[in-house]
């Protein structure tokens, strides 16, 4: 999605060097994707092996001076989630951003994710409702393809902040497919103000330089 | 199930029971004796249990959110419309068990009988099992590591009394990890017909489906075919849009490249999600939708594929 598929990870004295995704070197990335010989190769690992790699990603990558470390996780409440919480605990994580789509079936799983956060002592920064409504590019009619409002309802039920809804925009999807910067390319998109607002809320929580 | 150390070398590794991380593990004695490398007796027990189950289908995806559980549920509904067909739906997504909700069975409980656990019956010919039925609250989280999840899956396959079943559909979580390995390993002696792999049209999803196909080849699991979900959307006011654009040709091109069958494409219909949220069959709610027709065609192809598979005890048809 960040257009760095196929890049290799190098070692330096202080550990693995993450891959920079932009010219300005403001965003670096580490992923098991960089360690695969072929992109179609399946990573058929059981829990303990996944846990070991996640620990290495936290302790053995030379991240350098970072303002924000964002950790993308798979769905669920299992090995990967426990491993990353354990590995990051000594560094006092800001918290978890919990993403759902609006439908009840999605919310039904995500409420368990919120319970997970509570049980492991991980603060919830807030809930984001993704794929919330689709604005037809031809006639501007808004259809709630995956219903609407489930995320906000969930946040209310769980007593955590609701950070916002992000509508479905095929241009966002296309940008991710083609590795383009959506924020730069589509400031007119309905998804743009939603994403910017959520980012701003997080920046307000922990402004750079005040830790 | 006992918890194992974080750096567990694996029960069948040469280091089992002997590594530094094995000290203090409750299974150390078993592993050091080599018993961990012996075949699990449950595999034979499951083979026995599966003697009354004619066809077994795994529903896989590389990615989350592509509609796997929705598809599994509607495959079950579709097959069970013929009241002479016995259908069983097993949900092995231990952390995110959506099947009870989608089938309208939330709050139901599992009962024990002399012959094992009884599945929850939606219809006389449609039984369902999920970890969701074992949880007391919709907020309960199942925070289990791999070994404990594997134990649950073993129990589901060994201890549930499905009875005489024509089709057992196994709904899985996304990925290629513990649950998938366990399902394939525990069913190893019982002959799985194959896997149906669900994707959306985008490259980001297809990339993960290719890995899923690679997993199937690795574990010698035949592939019945691929379903492209959320294929296109028709705005109720005007015309068709591609919400998840097939930037690299969608599932069609991928299937041609990898020589796996494309079973069909299901368009995005907001009423599908609504039916699932209400726990109702979309086929009953909107029988004339293009999505219903697409589903029915796919289900028929799956039935045809299953009827071509060699009977138990003979070689698997190549994938």
mmCIF file of N, CA and C in Angstrom, chain B residues 45-122:
data_model
loop_
_atom_site.group_PDB
_atom_site.id
_atom_site.type_symbol
_atom_site.label_atom_id
_atom_site.label_comp_id
_atom_site.label_asym_id
_atom_site.label_seq_id
_atom_site.Cartn_x
_atom_site.Cartn_y
_atom_site.Cartn_z
ATOM 1 N N UNK B 45 -9.536 -40.364 15.904
ATOM 2 C CA UNK B 45 -10.872 -40.177 16.490
ATOM 3 C C UNK B 45 -11.715 -39.279 15.591
ATOM 4 N N UNK B 46 -11.070 -38.243 15.035
ATOM 5 C CA UNK B 46 -11.797 -37.339 14.147
ATOM 6 C C UNK B 46 -12.166 -38.062 12.852
ATOM 7 N N UNK B 47 -11.280 -38.904 12.374
ATOM 8 C CA UNK B 47 -11.573 -39.677 11.155
ATOM 9 C C UNK B 47 -12.838 -40.522 11.374
ATOM 10 N N UNK B 48 -12.939 -41.122 12.560
ATOM 11 C CA UNK B 48 -14.129 -41.912 12.908
ATOM 12 C C UNK B 48 -15.383 -41.047 12.899
ATOM 13 N N UNK B 49 -15.273 -39.903 13.565
ATOM 14 C CA UNK B 49 -16.402 -38.988 13.683
ATOM 15 C C UNK B 49 -16.850 -38.528 12.289
ATOM 16 N N UNK B 50 -15.885 -38.325 11.400
ATOM 17 C CA UNK B 50 -16.183 -37.769 10.086
ATOM 18 C C UNK B 50 -16.711 -38.820 9.105
ATOM 19 N N UNK B 51 -16.814 -40.067 9.572
ATOM 20 C CA UNK B 51 -17.308 -41.120 8.665
ATOM 21 C C UNK B 51 -18.740 -40.853 8.233
ATOM 22 N N UNK B 52 -19.485 -40.116 9.074
ATOM 23 C CA UNK B 52 -20.877 -39.823 8.717
ATOM 24 C C UNK B 52 -20.997 -38.477 7.991
ATOM 25 N N UNK B 53 -19.868 -37.873 7.650
ATOM 26 C CA UNK B 53 -19.893 -36.575 6.963
ATOM 27 C C UNK B 53 -19.372 -36.778 5.549
ATOM 28 N N UNK B 54 -20.248 -36.575 4.555
ATOM 29 C CA UNK B 54 -19.872 -36.908 3.165
ATOM 30 C C UNK B 54 -18.855 -35.924 2.589
ATOM 31 N N UNK B 55 -19.169 -34.626 2.646
ATOM 32 C CA UNK B 55 -18.314 -33.628 2.003
ATOM 33 C C UNK B 55 -17.893 -32.574 3.011
ATOM 34 N N UNK B 56 -16.586 -32.227 2.976
ATOM 35 C CA UNK B 56 -16.087 -31.207 3.898
ATOM 36 C C UNK B 56 -15.470 -30.086 3.081
ATOM 37 N N UNK B 57 -15.930 -28.856 3.358
ATOM 38 C CA UNK B 57 -15.465 -27.700 2.594
ATOM 39 C C UNK B 57 -14.918 -26.673 3.566
ATOM 40 N N UNK B 58 -13.686 -26.204 3.325
ATOM 41 C CA UNK B 58 -13.108 -25.125 4.127
ATOM 42 C C UNK B 58 -13.327 -23.810 3.385
ATOM 43 N N UNK B 59 -13.821 -22.794 4.083
ATOM 44 C CA UNK B 59 -13.959 -21.481 3.456
ATOM 45 C C UNK B 59 -12.830 -20.601 3.989
ATOM 46 N N UNK B 60 -11.957 -20.165 3.077
ATOM 47 C CA UNK B 60 -10.754 -19.431 3.462
ATOM 48 C C UNK B 60 -10.760 -18.051 2.842
ATOM 49 N N UNK B 61 -9.932 -17.148 3.416
ATOM 50 C CA UNK B 61 -9.619 -15.909 2.698
ATOM 51 C C UNK B 61 -8.224 -15.519 3.125
ATOM 52 N N UNK B 62 -7.558 -14.683 2.351
ATOM 53 C CA UNK B 62 -6.283 -14.177 2.823
ATOM 54 C C UNK B 62 -6.536 -13.035 3.773
ATOM 55 N N UNK B 63 -7.506 -12.225 3.423
ATOM 56 C CA UNK B 63 -7.774 -10.964 4.108
ATOM 57 C C UNK B 63 -9.029 -11.039 4.964
ATOM 58 N N UNK B 64 -9.099 -10.166 5.979
ATOM 59 C CA UNK B 64 -10.321 -10.044 6.747
ATOM 60 C C UNK B 64 -11.293 -9.119 6.031
ATOM 61 N N UNK B 65 -12.551 -9.243 6.382
ATOM 62 C CA UNK B 65 -13.540 -8.292 5.870
ATOM 63 C C UNK B 65 -13.965 -8.492 4.427
ATOM 64 N N UNK B 66 -13.635 -9.631 3.816
ATOM 65 C CA UNK B 66 -14.006 -9.822 2.401
ATOM 66 C C UNK B 66 -15.350 -10.523 2.241
ATOM 67 N N UNK B 67 -15.932 -10.992 3.369
ATOM 68 C CA UNK B 67 -17.250 -11.619 3.292
ATOM 69 C C UNK B 67 -17.224 -13.124 3.404
ATOM 70 N N UNK B 68 -16.200 -13.639 4.090
ATOM 71 C CA UNK B 68 -16.065 -15.087 4.228
ATOM 72 C C UNK B 68 -17.205 -15.709 5.032
ATOM 73 N N UNK B 69 -17.466 -15.124 6.216
ATOM 74 C CA UNK B 69 -18.524 -15.663 7.076
ATOM 75 C C UNK B 69 -19.884 -15.480 6.434
ATOM 76 N N UNK B 70 -20.079 -14.343 5.757
ATOM 77 C CA UNK B 70 -21.329 -14.117 5.032
ATOM 78 C C UNK B 70 -21.505 -15.219 3.992
ATOM 79 N N UNK B 71 -20.421 -15.520 3.276
ATOM 80 C CA UNK B 71 -20.496 -16.543 2.252
ATOM 81 C C UNK B 71 -20.764 -17.915 2.860
ATOM 82 N N UNK B 72 -20.021 -18.262 3.925
ATOM 83 C CA UNK B 72 -20.200 -19.572 4.577
ATOM 84 C C UNK B 72 -21.649 -19.758 5.004
ATOM 85 N N UNK B 73 -22.201 -18.712 5.625
ATOM 86 C CA UNK B 73 -23.573 -18.795 6.115
ATOM 87 C C UNK B 73 -24.543 -19.006 4.962
ATOM 88 N N UNK B 74 -24.339 -18.282 3.864
ATOM 89 C CA UNK B 74 -25.271 -18.396 2.749
ATOM 90 C C UNK B 74 -25.050 -19.664 1.946
ATOM 91 N N UNK B 75 -23.833 -20.189 1.959
ATOM 92 C CA UNK B 75 -23.600 -21.519 1.368
ATOM 93 C C UNK B 75 -24.417 -22.545 2.142
ATOM 94 N N UNK B 76 -24.397 -22.415 3.472
ATOM 95 C CA UNK B 76 -25.172 -23.332 4.324
ATOM 96 C C UNK B 76 -26.674 -23.187 4.051
ATOM 97 N N UNK B 77 -27.152 -21.936 4.022
ATOM 98 C CA UNK B 77 -28.575 -21.693 3.748
ATOM 99 C C UNK B 77 -28.971 -22.290 2.409
ATOM 100 N N UNK B 78 -28.141 -22.027 1.404
ATOM 101 C CA UNK B 78 -28.447 -22.468 0.040
ATOM 102 C C UNK B 78 -28.529 -23.984 -0.060
ATOM 103 N N UNK B 79 -27.542 -24.668 0.532
ATOM 104 C CA UNK B 79 -27.520 -26.138 0.472
ATOM 105 C C UNK B 79 -28.695 -26.722 1.250
ATOM 106 N N UNK B 80 -29.054 -26.071 2.361
ATOM 107 C CA UNK B 80 -30.105 -26.615 3.236
ATOM 108 C C UNK B 80 -31.505 -26.346 2.708
ATOM 109 N N UNK B 81 -31.624 -25.597 1.628
ATOM 110 C CA UNK B 81 -32.964 -25.351 1.078
ATOM 111 C C UNK B 81 -33.611 -26.649 0.621
ATOM 112 N N UNK B 82 -32.762 -27.600 0.197
ATOM 113 C CA UNK B 82 -33.263 -28.936 -0.104
ATOM 114 C C UNK B 82 -33.345 -29.678 1.221
ATOM 115 N N UNK B 83 -34.562 -29.946 1.700
ATOM 116 C CA UNK B 83 -34.695 -30.511 3.049
ATOM 117 C C UNK B 83 -34.130 -31.915 3.161
ATOM 118 N N UNK B 84 -33.787 -32.532 2.016
ATOM 119 C CA UNK B 84 -33.151 -33.852 2.069
ATOM 120 C C UNK B 84 -31.637 -33.770 2.187
ATOM 121 N N UNK B 85 -31.114 -32.532 2.177
ATOM 122 C CA UNK B 85 -29.666 -32.357 2.311
ATOM 123 C C UNK B 85 -29.359 -31.932 3.737
ATOM 124 N N UNK B 86 -28.515 -32.699 4.428
ATOM 125 C CA UNK B 86 -28.112 -32.369 5.795
ATOM 126 C C UNK B 86 -26.866 -31.497 5.742
ATOM 127 N N UNK B 87 -26.952 -30.322 6.379
ATOM 128 C CA UNK B 87 -25.847 -29.366 6.314
ATOM 129 C C UNK B 87 -25.360 -29.034 7.723
ATOM 130 N N UNK B 88 -24.043 -28.946 7.874
ATOM 131 C CA UNK B 88 -23.454 -28.539 9.149
ATOM 132 C C UNK B 88 -22.516 -27.376 8.888
ATOM 133 N N UNK B 89 -22.567 -26.374 9.754
ATOM 134 C CA UNK B 89 -21.714 -25.199 9.622
ATOM 135 C C UNK B 89 -20.892 -25.063 10.895
ATOM 136 N N UNK B 90 -19.560 -25.164 10.751
ATOM 137 C CA UNK B 90 -18.647 -25.075 11.890
ATOM 138 C C UNK B 90 -17.827 -23.802 11.783
ATOM 139 N N UNK B 91 -17.898 -22.969 12.805
ATOM 140 C CA UNK B 91 -17.205 -21.688 12.845
ATOM 141 C C UNK B 91 -15.943 -21.855 13.680
ATOM 142 N N UNK B 92 -14.756 -21.841 13.029
ATOM 143 C CA UNK B 92 -13.533 -21.968 13.827
ATOM 144 C C UNK B 92 -12.782 -20.645 13.945
ATOM 145 N N UNK B 93 -13.492 -19.526 13.749
ATOM 146 C CA UNK B 93 -12.905 -18.217 14.045
ATOM 147 C C UNK B 93 -13.098 -18.023 15.542
ATOM 148 N N UNK B 94 -12.078 -18.380 16.300
ATOM 149 C CA UNK B 94 -12.211 -18.427 17.761
ATOM 150 C C UNK B 94 -12.284 -17.020 18.355
ATOM 151 N N UNK B 95 -11.536 -16.074 17.794
ATOM 152 C CA UNK B 95 -11.515 -14.717 18.369
ATOM 153 C C UNK B 95 -12.656 -13.849 17.867
ATOM 154 N N UNK B 96 -13.143 -14.116 16.673
ATOM 155 C CA UNK B 96 -14.194 -13.281 16.096
ATOM 156 C C UNK B 96 -15.333 -14.140 15.567
ATOM 157 N N UNK B 97 -16.057 -14.849 16.450
ATOM 158 C CA UNK B 97 -17.078 -15.803 15.993
ATOM 159 C C UNK B 97 -18.352 -15.110 15.545
ATOM 160 N N UNK B 98 -18.454 -14.818 14.252
ATOM 161 C CA UNK B 98 -19.612 -14.074 13.733
ATOM 162 C C UNK B 98 -20.785 -14.953 13.342
ATOM 163 N N UNK B 99 -20.540 -16.246 13.158
ATOM 164 C CA UNK B 99 -21.590 -17.108 12.596
ATOM 165 C C UNK B 99 -22.881 -17.119 13.422
ATOM 166 N N UNK B 100 -22.826 -17.191 14.763
ATOM 167 C CA UNK B 100 -24.106 -17.183 15.495
ATOM 168 C C UNK B 100 -24.965 -15.968 15.151
ATOM 169 N N UNK B 101 -24.355 -14.793 15.042
ATOM 170 C CA UNK B 101 -25.129 -13.586 14.727
ATOM 171 C C UNK B 101 -25.702 -13.664 13.325
ATOM 172 N N UNK B 102 -24.863 -14.041 12.350
ATOM 173 C CA UNK B 102 -25.298 -14.069 10.958
ATOM 174 C C UNK B 102 -26.413 -15.092 10.753
ATOM 175 N N UNK B 103 -26.405 -16.163 11.532
ATOM 176 C CA UNK B 103 -27.427 -17.198 11.391
ATOM 177 C C UNK B 103 -28.637 -16.940 12.285
ATOM 178 N N UNK B 104 -28.630 -15.841 13.019
ATOM 179 C CA UNK B 104 -29.759 -15.530 13.894
ATOM 180 C C UNK B 104 -29.838 -16.446 15.105
ATOM 181 N N UNK B 105 -28.671 -16.913 15.566
ATOM 182 C CA UNK B 105 -28.655 -17.873 16.674
ATOM 183 C C UNK B 105 -27.936 -17.328 17.903
ATOM 184 N N UNK B 106 -27.808 -15.992 17.988
ATOM 185 C CA UNK B 106 -27.114 -15.416 19.152
ATOM 186 C C UNK B 106 -27.835 -15.781 20.436
ATOM 187 N N UNK B 107 -27.084 -16.117 21.454
ATOM 188 C CA UNK B 107 -27.697 -16.442 22.735
ATOM 189 C C UNK B 107 -28.013 -17.918 22.891
ATOM 190 N N UNK B 108 -27.908 -18.682 21.814
ATOM 191 C CA UNK B 108 -28.175 -20.118 21.931
ATOM 192 C C UNK B 108 -27.026 -20.785 22.671
ATOM 193 N N UNK B 109 -27.344 -21.933 23.274
ATOM 194 C CA UNK B 109 -26.295 -22.631 24.021
ATOM 195 C C UNK B 109 -26.097 -24.033 23.488
ATOM 196 N N UNK B 110 -24.920 -24.563 23.788
ATOM 197 C CA UNK B 110 -24.576 -25.914 23.332
ATOM 198 C C UNK B 110 -24.915 -26.910 24.440
ATOM 199 N N UNK B 111 -25.498 -28.043 24.071
ATOM 200 C CA UNK B 111 -25.819 -29.063 25.059
ATOM 201 C C UNK B 111 -24.996 -30.317 24.821
ATOM 202 N N UNK B 112 -24.767 -31.033 25.912
ATOM 203 C CA UNK B 112 -24.046 -32.307 25.826
ATOM 204 C C UNK B 112 -25.042 -33.441 25.755
ATOM 205 N N UNK B 113 -24.687 -34.449 24.937
ATOM 206 C CA UNK B 113 -25.510 -35.647 24.957
ATOM 207 C C UNK B 113 -24.552 -36.820 25.153
ATOM 208 N N UNK B 114 -25.090 -38.031 25.206
ATOM 209 C CA UNK B 114 -24.232 -39.202 25.379
ATOM 210 C C UNK B 114 -23.251 -39.375 24.246
ATOM 211 N N UNK B 115 -23.618 -38.877 23.067
ATOM 212 C CA UNK B 115 -22.737 -39.069 21.913
ATOM 213 C C UNK B 115 -21.875 -37.844 21.612
ATOM 214 N N UNK B 116 -21.877 -36.861 22.520
ATOM 215 C CA UNK B 116 -20.997 -35.709 22.306
ATOM 216 C C UNK B 116 -21.759 -34.399 22.421
ATOM 217 N N UNK B 117 -21.146 -33.310 21.925
ATOM 218 C CA UNK B 117 -21.819 -32.000 21.946
ATOM 219 C C UNK B 117 -22.858 -31.956 20.852
ATOM 220 N N UNK B 118 -24.013 -31.392 21.152
ATOM 221 C CA UNK B 118 -25.023 -31.235 20.110
ATOM 222 C C UNK B 118 -24.877 -29.884 19.439
ATOM 223 N N UNK B 119 -24.849 -29.856 18.105
ATOM 224 C CA UNK B 119 -24.831 -28.548 17.445
ATOM 225 C C UNK B 119 -26.173 -27.847 17.667
ATOM 226 N N UNK B 120 -26.180 -26.542 17.422
ATOM 227 C CA UNK B 120 -27.422 -25.771 17.529
ATOM 228 C C UNK B 120 -28.121 -25.857 16.181
ATOM 229 N N UNK B 121 -29.329 -26.325 16.167
ATOM 230 C CA UNK B 121 -30.028 -26.513 14.893
ATOM 231 C C UNK B 121 -30.878 -25.311 14.545
ATOM 232 N N UNK B 122 -30.595 -24.710 13.365
ATOM 233 C CA UNK B 122 -31.427 -23.621 12.864
ATOM 234 C C UNK B 122 -32.669 -24.226 12.199
#
